[in-house]
Amino acid sequence: MSDLTQLEEKILSDIAGADSEQAIETVRVAALGKKGAISERLKTLGAMTPEERQVMGPAINGLKSRVSEAIGARKQALHESAIDERLARETVDVTLPVRPSPLETGRIHPISQVVDEITAIFSDMGFSIAEGPDIETDYYNFTALNFPEGHPAREMHDTFFFSPDDTGERKLLRTHTSPVQIHTMEKQSPPIRIVIPGKTYRCDSDPTHTPMFHQLEGLVVDESANIANLKWVLQEFCKAYFEVPSLNMRFRPSYFPFTEPSLELDIQCDRSGSEVRFGEGDDWMEILGCGMVHRNILRNVGLDPDVYQGFAWGIGIDRLAMLKYGMPDLRAFFDADIRWLRHYGFRPLDMPTLFAGLSA
Ligand code: DAH
């Protein structure tokens, strides 16, 4: 058997044995590449006698074209089977039901919903939203808010204190959102119209108290803010939040160190049935504390109390949520129980707005 016949058999059997597109490429390079077996043979033609060349030229070139053709055919076959294999592997069963998206299964926590509802109402009235730190100093949580040293009102707050730091200062978890009043007035000059939603902390736990809870603070400071304005703002808020056309309110005198006079607000309700209804009935429910900003607070932030005056209020957000949506136990709000959230949670795309309805 001649050398060329042997070479051809060897290459053809390599071609037949190549089982991937990569393998056939290796065979091609070994035969027809620059230094491939057939290319090397072609190079020998130059050194041959014309007679030899007349025989060997067509023989080697014939071999080259047969091998190229065989490689091309094998390549094509391997390419097609690679596609077939991929099609078989990547089949999609279009009859399967569509998996529900997170938008269908996810729920917004009632606290987030109520914060969105409340901020929608106050934004509509021209208020901005302010925030402040959860970890506070004694100064912002108490002293600047006119709590005298050793005053029993400090004890009433059941404060969580941190261990003293290197300077001996004891930081604390804010017991109310009122310190943000001070931070805001230090940074911004009047007119100020803000609401402050946020987490607050007190050492307390029963069906209506948790160690961490939420408040919404409101603050208005300008040269003419007065109790009539306060009353109107709170009345509009209560009507919008409880989604009732009218609502009676009652103010009772109270005490907070940072307001003078201090008031508590009750709203009209009916508790005769299994649930509390607002805007009707002859019962009352306390919902918030409020008052005119104490002159000392204005002085503490460098405002002249003979020029500026303001009003403020603080509401428990969790309690507002319980009153509107009927949850019996506050502690379940923070248990992260998915069944509770499915029951009481809100659909993610149902953003509360005043024009489309808050809880619709
Ligand atoms: N900070 C008070 C508390 O947590 C609530 C409060 C009452 C806030 C009256 C106010 C206010 O801004 O004017 O008990």
CSV table of C-alpha atoms and ligand atoms in Angstrom, one decimal:
chain,number,residue,atom,x,y,z
A,1,MET,CA,0.0,0.0,0.0
A,2,SER,CA,1.4,3.3,-1.0
A,3,ASP,CA,2.3,6.0,1.6
A,4,LEU,CA,-0.5,8.2,0.3
A,5,THR,CA,-3.2,5.5,0.5
A,6,GLN,CA,-2.1,4.8,4.1
A,7,LEU,CA,-2.3,8.4,5.0
A,8,GLU,CA,-5.7,8.7,3.5
A,9,GLU,CA,-7.0,5.8,5.4
A,10,LYS,CA,-5.6,7.1,8.6
A,11,ILE,CA,-7.2,10.6,8.1
A,12,LEU,CA,-10.5,9.2,7.0
A,13,SER,CA,-10.7,7.0,10.1
A,14,ASP,CA,-9.8,10.0,12.3
A,15,ILE,CA,-12.6,11.9,10.6
A,16,ALA,CA,-15.1,9.1,11.3
A,17,GLY,CA,-13.9,8.9,14.9
A,18,ALA,CA,-14.2,12.6,15.6
A,19,ASP,CA,-17.2,13.0,17.9
A,20,SER,CA,-17.4,16.7,18.4
A,21,GLU,CA,-16.9,19.9,16.4
A,22,GLN,CA,-13.8,20.5,18.4
A,23,ALA,CA,-12.4,17.0,17.6
A,24,ILE,CA,-13.0,17.4,13.8
A,25,GLU,CA,-11.2,20.7,13.9
A,26,THR,CA,-8.2,19.0,15.4
A,27,VAL,CA,-8.2,16.5,12.6
A,28,ARG,CA,-8.5,19.2,10.0
A,29,VAL,CA,-5.5,21.1,11.5
A,30,ALA,CA,-3.5,17.8,11.6
A,31,ALA,CA,-4.2,17.1,7.9
A,32,LEU,CA,-4.6,20.5,6.2
A,33,GLY,CA,-3.2,23.0,8.6
A,34,LYS,CA,0.0,24.8,7.8
A,35,LYS,CA,2.1,22.0,9.2
A,36,GLY,CA,-0.5,19.3,8.5
A,37,ALA,CA,0.4,15.9,6.9
A,38,ILE,CA,-1.1,16.8,3.5
A,39,SER,CA,0.4,20.3,3.4
A,40,GLU,CA,3.8,18.8,4.2
A,41,ARG,CA,3.4,16.4,1.2
A,42,LEU,CA,2.4,19.3,-1.1
A,43,LYS,CA,5.6,21.1,-0.1
A,44,THR,CA,7.7,18.2,-1.4
A,45,LEU,CA,6.4,18.7,-5.0
A,46,GLY,CA,8.9,21.6,-5.6
A,47,ALA,CA,11.9,19.3,-5.2
A,48,MET,CA,10.6,16.6,-7.5
A,49,THR,CA,11.5,16.0,-11.1
A,50,PRO,CA,8.8,17.0,-13.6
A,51,GLU,CA,7.9,13.4,-14.2
A,52,GLU,CA,7.5,12.6,-10.6
A,53,ARG,CA,5.5,15.8,-10.1
A,54,GLN,CA,3.2,14.8,-12.9
A,55,VAL,CA,2.2,11.7,-11.0
A,56,MET,CA,2.4,13.0,-7.4
A,57,GLY,CA,0.8,16.4,-8.0
A,58,PRO,CA,-2.6,15.1,-8.9
A,59,ALA,CA,-2.3,12.3,-6.3
A,60,ILE,CA,-1.7,14.7,-3.4
A,61,ASN,CA,-4.1,17.3,-4.6
A,62,GLY,CA,-6.8,14.6,-5.1
A,63,LEU,CA,-6.1,13.4,-1.5
A,64,LYS,CA,-6.4,17.0,-0.3
A,65,SER,CA,-9.8,17.6,-1.9
A,66,ARG,CA,-11.2,14.2,-0.8
A,67,VAL,CA,-10.1,14.9,2.8
A,68,SER,CA,-11.5,18.5,2.7
A,69,GLU,CA,-14.8,17.2,1.5
A,70,ALA,CA,-14.9,14.5,4.2
A,71,ILE,CA,-14.0,16.9,6.9
A,72,GLY,CA,-16.7,19.4,5.6
A,73,ALA,CA,-19.4,16.7,5.6
A,74,ARG,CA,-18.4,15.4,9.1
A,75,LYS,CA,-18.4,19.0,10.4
A,76,GLN,CA,-21.8,19.6,9.1
A,77,ALA,CA,-23.2,16.4,10.5
A,78,LEU,CA,-21.7,17.1,13.9
A,79,HIS,CA,-23.0,20.7,13.9
A,80,GLU,CA,-26.5,19.4,13.2
A,81,SER,CA,-26.4,16.8,15.9
A,82,ALA,CA,-25.1,19.5,18.4
A,83,ILE,CA,-28.2,21.6,17.5
A,84,ASP,CA,-30.5,18.5,17.8
A,85,GLU,CA,-29.0,17.7,21.2
A,86,ARG,CA,-29.4,21.3,22.4
A,87,LEU,CA,-33.0,21.4,21.2
A,88,ALA,CA,-33.8,18.2,23.1
A,89,ARG,CA,-32.1,19.5,26.3
A,90,GLU,CA,-33.7,22.9,26.3
A,91,THR,CA,-37.3,22.0,25.6
A,92,VAL,CA,-39.9,24.2,27.3
A,93,ASP,CA,-43.2,22.8,28.4
A,94,VAL,CA,-45.5,25.7,27.4
A,95,THR,CA,-48.5,24.0,29.0
A,96,LEU,CA,-47.0,24.4,32.5
A,97,PRO,CA,-48.9,27.0,34.7
A,98,VAL,CA,-47.0,30.3,35.1
A,99,ARG,CA,-45.3,30.6,38.5
A,100,PRO,CA,-46.8,33.5,40.4
A,101,SER,CA,-44.5,36.5,40.6
A,102,PRO,CA,-43.4,38.1,43.8
A,103,LEU,CA,-45.9,40.9,43.0
A,104,GLU,CA,-48.6,38.3,43.4
A,105,THR,CA,-47.4,36.6,46.5
A,106,GLY,CA,-45.5,39.4,48.4
A,107,ARG,CA,-47.3,41.5,50.9
A,108,ILE,CA,-46.7,45.0,52.3
A,109,HIS,CA,-46.6,45.0,56.1
A,110,PRO,CA,-49.5,47.0,57.7
A,111,ILE,CA,-47.1,49.3,59.4
A,112,SER,CA,-45.5,50.2,56.0
A,113,GLN,CA,-49.0,50.6,54.5
A,114,VAL,CA,-50.1,52.9,57.3
A,115,VAL,CA,-46.9,55.0,57.1
A,116,ASP,CA,-47.6,55.4,53.4
A,117,GLU,CA,-51.2,56.3,54.1
A,118,ILE,CA,-50.3,58.9,56.7
A,119,THR,CA,-47.5,60.4,54.7
A,120,ALA,CA,-49.8,60.6,51.6
A,121,ILE,CA,-52.3,62.6,53.7
A,122,PHE,CA,-49.8,65.0,55.2
A,123,SER,CA,-47.9,65.5,51.9
A,124,ASP,CA,-51.2,66.5,50.4
A,125,MET,CA,-51.4,69.2,53.1
A,126,GLY,CA,-48.0,70.5,52.3
A,127,PHE,CA,-45.9,68.7,54.9
A,128,SER,CA,-42.4,67.3,54.3
A,129,ILE,CA,-41.1,64.1,55.8
A,130,ALA,CA,-38.1,64.2,58.2
A,131,GLU,CA,-36.2,61.4,59.8
A,132,GLY,CA,-33.6,61.1,62.6
A,133,PRO,CA,-31.4,58.5,64.4
A,134,ASP,CA,-32.8,55.7,66.5
A,135,ILE,CA,-29.8,56.0,68.8
A,136,GLU,CA,-30.0,59.3,70.6
A,137,THR,CA,-28.2,61.3,73.3
A,138,ASP,CA,-29.9,62.2,76.6
A,139,TYR,CA,-29.8,65.8,75.3
A,140,TYR,CA,-32.0,65.3,72.2
A,141,ASN,CA,-34.3,62.7,73.8
A,142,PHE,CA,-34.9,64.6,77.0
A,143,THR,CA,-33.0,67.8,77.9
A,144,ALA,CA,-33.6,69.8,74.7
A,145,LEU,CA,-37.3,68.8,75.0
A,146,ASN,CA,-37.5,70.5,78.3
A,147,PHE,CA,-37.5,67.4,80.6
A,148,PRO,CA,-35.7,68.7,83.7
A,149,GLU,CA,-33.0,66.6,85.3
A,150,GLY,CA,-34.5,64.1,87.6
A,151,HIS,CA,-38.0,64.9,86.5
A,152,PRO,CA,-40.4,61.9,86.8
A,153,ALA,CA,-41.4,62.2,83.1
A,154,ARG,CA,-38.0,60.8,82.3
A,155,GLU,CA,-38.8,57.6,84.3
A,156,MET,CA,-42.2,57.3,82.6
A,157,HIS,CA,-40.4,56.5,79.4
A,158,ASP,CA,-38.8,53.2,80.5
A,159,THR,CA,-35.7,54.0,78.5
A,160,PHE,CA,-33.3,51.5,77.1
A,161,PHE,CA,-29.8,52.9,77.9
A,162,PHE,CA,-26.5,51.8,76.4
A,163,SER,CA,-23.4,51.3,78.6
A,164,PRO,CA,-21.5,54.6,79.1
A,165,ASP,CA,-18.9,55.3,76.4
A,166,ASP,CA,-15.3,56.5,77.0
A,167,THR,CA,-16.5,60.0,77.8
A,168,GLY,CA,-19.0,58.6,80.3
A,169,GLU,CA,-21.9,59.5,78.1
A,170,ARG,CA,-24.8,57.1,78.1
A,171,LYS,CA,-26.5,56.9,74.7
A,172,LEU,CA,-30.1,55.6,74.5
A,173,LEU,CA,-32.7,54.2,72.1
A,174,ARG,CA,-35.0,57.1,71.5
A,175,THR,CA,-38.3,56.7,73.4
A,176,HIS,CA,-40.2,59.0,71.1
A,177,THR,CA,-39.8,60.7,67.7
A,178,SER,CA,-39.9,64.2,69.4
A,179,PRO,CA,-36.0,64.5,69.3
A,180,VAL,CA,-36.3,64.9,65.5
A,181,GLN,CA,-38.2,68.1,66.2
A,182,ILE,CA,-34.9,69.5,67.7
A,183,HIS,CA,-32.7,68.1,64.9
A,184,THR,CA,-34.9,69.7,62.3
A,185,MET,CA,-35.2,73.1,64.0
A,186,GLU,CA,-31.4,73.2,64.5
A,187,LYS,CA,-30.9,72.7,60.8
A,188,GLN,CA,-33.8,74.4,59.2
A,189,SER,CA,-35.3,77.9,59.8
A,190,PRO,CA,-39.0,78.5,59.9
A,191,PRO,CA,-41.5,78.1,58.3
A,192,ILE,CA,-41.2,74.4,59.2
A,193,ARG,CA,-44.0,71.9,58.3
A,194,ILE,CA,-42.8,68.3,58.8
A,195,VAL,CA,-44.0,64.9,59.8
A,196,ILE,CA,-41.6,62.4,61.2
A,197,PRO,CA,-42.5,58.7,61.0
A,198,GLY,CA,-40.1,56.3,62.8
A,199,LYS,CA,-39.2,53.5,65.2
A,200,THR,CA,-39.3,54.2,69.0
A,201,TYR,CA,-38.3,52.0,71.9
A,202,ARG,CA,-39.5,51.5,75.5
A,203,CYS,CA,-39.1,48.6,77.9
A,204,ASP,CA,-42.7,47.4,77.8
A,205,SER,CA,-44.5,44.3,76.4
A,206,ASP,CA,-48.2,43.3,76.5
A,207,PRO,CA,-51.0,42.9,73.9
A,208,THR,CA,-50.9,46.6,73.1
A,209,HIS,CA,-47.3,47.4,73.8
A,210,THR,CA,-44.0,46.1,72.2
A,211,PRO,CA,-40.5,47.2,73.1
A,212,MET,CA,-40.1,48.6,69.6
A,213,PHE,CA,-43.1,50.5,68.2
A,214,HIS,CA,-43.7,53.3,65.7
A,215,GLN,CA,-44.7,57.0,66.1
A,216,LEU,CA,-45.5,59.8,63.8
A,217,GLU,CA,-44.5,63.2,65.0
A,218,GLY,CA,-45.8,66.4,63.5
A,219,LEU,CA,-44.3,69.9,63.8
A,220,VAL,CA,-45.3,73.2,62.4
A,221,VAL,CA,-43.3,76.4,63.3
A,222,ASP,CA,-43.8,79.8,61.8
A,223,GLU,CA,-44.9,83.3,63.1
A,224,SER,CA,-48.6,82.5,63.4
A,225,ALA,CA,-49.2,78.8,63.9
A,226,ASN,CA,-52.0,78.4,66.5
A,227,ILE,CA,-54.3,75.9,68.1
A,228,ALA,CA,-57.1,76.5,65.6
A,229,ASN,CA,-54.6,75.4,62.8
A,230,LEU,CA,-53.6,72.4,64.9
A,231,LYS,CA,-57.2,71.4,65.3
A,232,TRP,CA,-58.0,71.7,61.6
A,233,VAL,CA,-54.9,69.7,60.6
A,234,LEU,CA,-55.7,66.9,63.0
A,235,GLN,CA,-59.4,66.8,62.0
A,236,GLU,CA,-58.6,66.6,58.3
A,237,PHE,CA,-56.0,63.9,59.0
A,238,CYS,CA,-58.5,61.8,61.1
A,239,LYS,CA,-61.2,62.1,58.5
A,240,ALA,CA,-58.8,61.2,55.7
A,241,TYR,CA,-57.2,58.3,57.6
A,242,PHE,CA,-60.3,56.7,58.8
A,243,GLU,CA,-62.0,57.4,55.5
A,244,VAL,CA,-65.1,59.0,57.0
A,245,PRO,CA,-66.8,62.2,55.8
A,246,SER,CA,-67.1,63.9,59.2
A,247,LEU,CA,-65.8,63.2,62.7
A,248,ASN,CA,-66.2,64.8,66.1
A,249,MET,CA,-63.1,65.5,68.2
A,250,ARG,CA,-62.6,66.4,71.8
A,251,PHE,CA,-59.4,68.0,73.4
A,252,ARG,CA,-58.5,67.3,77.0
A,253,PRO,CA,-55.8,69.1,79.0
A,254,SER,CA,-52.7,67.0,79.5
A,255,TYR,CA,-49.0,67.3,80.3
A,256,PHE,CA,-45.9,67.0,78.1
A,257,PRO,CA,-42.7,68.9,79.0
A,258,PHE,CA,-42.3,70.1,75.4
A,259,THR,CA,-45.7,71.6,74.9
A,260,GLU,CA,-47.7,74.4,76.7
A,261,PRO,CA,-50.6,74.0,76.7
A,262,SER,CA,-50.6,70.2,76.2
A,263,LEU,CA,-53.6,68.4,75.0
A,264,GLU,CA,-54.8,64.9,74.4
A,265,LEU,CA,-57.2,64.3,71.4
A,266,ASP,CA,-60.1,61.9,71.6
A,267,ILE,CA,-62.1,61.1,68.5
A,268,GLN,CA,-65.8,60.1,68.3
A,269,CYS,CA,-66.4,56.3,67.9
A,270,ASP,CA,-69.0,53.6,68.4
A,271,ARG,CA,-67.9,50.6,70.4
A,272,SER,CA,-71.3,48.9,70.7
A,273,GLY,CA,-70.7,46.3,68.0
A,274,SER,CA,-67.8,43.8,67.6
A,275,GLU,CA,-65.6,46.4,66.0
A,276,VAL,CA,-64.9,50.1,66.7
A,277,ARG,CA,-66.4,52.4,64.2
A,278,PHE,CA,-65.2,56.0,63.7
A,279,GLY,CA,-67.2,59.1,62.8
A,280,GLU,CA,-70.3,57.8,64.5
A,281,GLY,CA,-71.6,56.8,68.0
A,282,ASP,CA,-71.3,58.5,71.4
A,283,ASP,CA,-68.1,57.0,72.7
A,284,TRP,CA,-64.6,58.5,72.6
A,285,MET,CA,-61.2,57.1,71.9
A,286,GLU,CA,-57.9,58.8,72.8
A,287,ILE,CA,-55.6,58.8,69.7
A,288,LEU,CA,-52.8,61.3,70.2
A,289,GLY,CA,-51.0,63.9,72.3
A,290,CYS,CA,-50.4,67.4,71.0
A,291,GLY,CA,-49.9,71.1,72.0
A,292,MET,CA,-48.2,74.4,71.3
A,293,VAL,CA,-44.4,74.1,71.2
A,294,HIS,CA,-43.1,75.2,74.6
A,295,ARG,CA,-41.1,78.5,74.6
A,296,ASN,CA,-38.1,76.7,76.1
A,297,ILE,CA,-37.9,74.4,73.1
A,298,LEU,CA,-37.8,77.3,70.7
A,299,ARG,CA,-35.1,78.9,72.9
A,300,ASN,CA,-33.1,75.7,73.0
A,301,VAL,CA,-32.8,75.7,69.2
A,302,GLY,CA,-32.0,79.5,69.0
A,303,LEU,CA,-35.5,80.7,67.9
A,304,ASP,CA,-37.0,83.8,69.5
A,305,PRO,CA,-40.3,82.6,71.2
A,306,ASP,CA,-41.7,86.2,70.9
A,307,VAL,CA,-41.4,85.9,67.1
A,308,TYR,CA,-42.0,82.2,66.4
A,309,GLN,CA,-44.6,79.8,67.6
A,310,GLY,CA,-45.6,76.3,66.7
A,311,PHE,CA,-47.6,73.3,67.3
A,312,ALA,CA,-46.7,69.6,67.5
A,313,TRP,CA,-48.3,66.2,67.9
A,314,GLY,CA,-47.3,62.6,68.3
A,315,ILE,CA,-49.3,59.5,67.3
A,316,GLY,CA,-48.7,55.8,67.8
A,317,ILE,CA,-48.7,54.4,64.3
A,318,ASP,CA,-49.2,50.8,65.4
A,319,ARG,CA,-52.3,51.7,67.3
A,320,LEU,CA,-53.7,53.6,64.3
A,321,ALA,CA,-53.1,50.4,62.2
A,322,MET,CA,-54.9,48.2,64.8
A,323,LEU,CA,-57.8,50.6,65.0
A,324,LYS,CA,-58.3,50.8,61.2
A,325,TYR,CA,-57.5,47.2,60.2
A,326,GLY,CA,-58.7,45.3,63.3
A,327,MET,CA,-55.7,43.4,64.5
A,328,PRO,CA,-56.2,42.3,68.1
A,329,ASP,CA,-52.6,41.9,69.3
A,330,LEU,CA,-49.7,44.2,68.6
A,331,ARG,CA,-47.0,41.6,69.3
A,332,ALA,CA,-48.0,39.7,66.2
A,333,PHE,CA,-46.9,42.7,64.1
A,334,PHE,CA,-43.3,41.8,64.8
A,335,ASP,CA,-43.5,38.0,64.8
A,336,ALA,CA,-42.6,37.7,61.1
A,337,ASP,CA,-45.3,35.0,60.7
A,338,ILE,CA,-46.0,34.7,57.0
A,339,ARG,CA,-49.7,33.6,57.6
A,340,TRP,CA,-50.3,36.8,59.6
A,341,LEU,CA,-48.8,38.9,56.8
A,342,ARG,CA,-50.8,37.1,54.1
A,343,HIS,CA,-54.0,37.9,56.1
A,344,TYR,CA,-53.3,41.5,57.1
A,345,GLY,CA,-50.7,42.6,54.5
A,346,PHE,CA,-51.4,44.7,51.4
A,347,ARG,CA,-50.7,44.1,47.7
A,348,PRO,CA,-47.5,45.7,46.6
A,349,LEU,CA,-48.8,47.8,43.7
A,350,ASP,CA,-51.8,49.2,45.6
A,351,MET,CA,-50.1,52.4,46.6
A,352,PRO,CA,-52.3,54.5,48.9
A,353,THR,CA,-53.2,57.9,47.5
A,354,LEU,CA,-55.9,60.3,48.4
A,355,PHE,CA,-57.4,60.4,45.0
A,356,ALA,CA,-57.6,56.7,44.4
A,357,GLY,CA,-58.5,55.8,48.0
A,358,LEU,CA,-56.1,55.0,50.8
A,359,SER,CA,-57.0,51.4,51.6
A,360,ALA,CA,-59.1,50.6,48.5
B,1,DAH,N1,-43.6,62.4,72.5
B,1,DAH,C1,-44.8,62.1,73.2
B,1,DAH,C2,-44.8,60.6,73.7
B,1,DAH,O1,-44.2,59.8,73.1
B,1,DAH,C3,-46.0,62.3,72.2
B,1,DAH,C4,-46.2,63.7,71.9
B,1,DAH,C5,-47.1,64.4,72.6
B,1,DAH,C6,-45.5,64.3,70.9
B,1,DAH,C7,-47.3,65.8,72.4
B,1,DAH,C8,-45.7,65.6,70.6
B,1,DAH,C9,-46.6,66.4,71.4
B,1,DAH,O2,-45.1,66.3,69.6
B,1,DAH,O3,-46.8,67.7,71.1
B,1,DAH,O4,-45.5,60.3,74.6
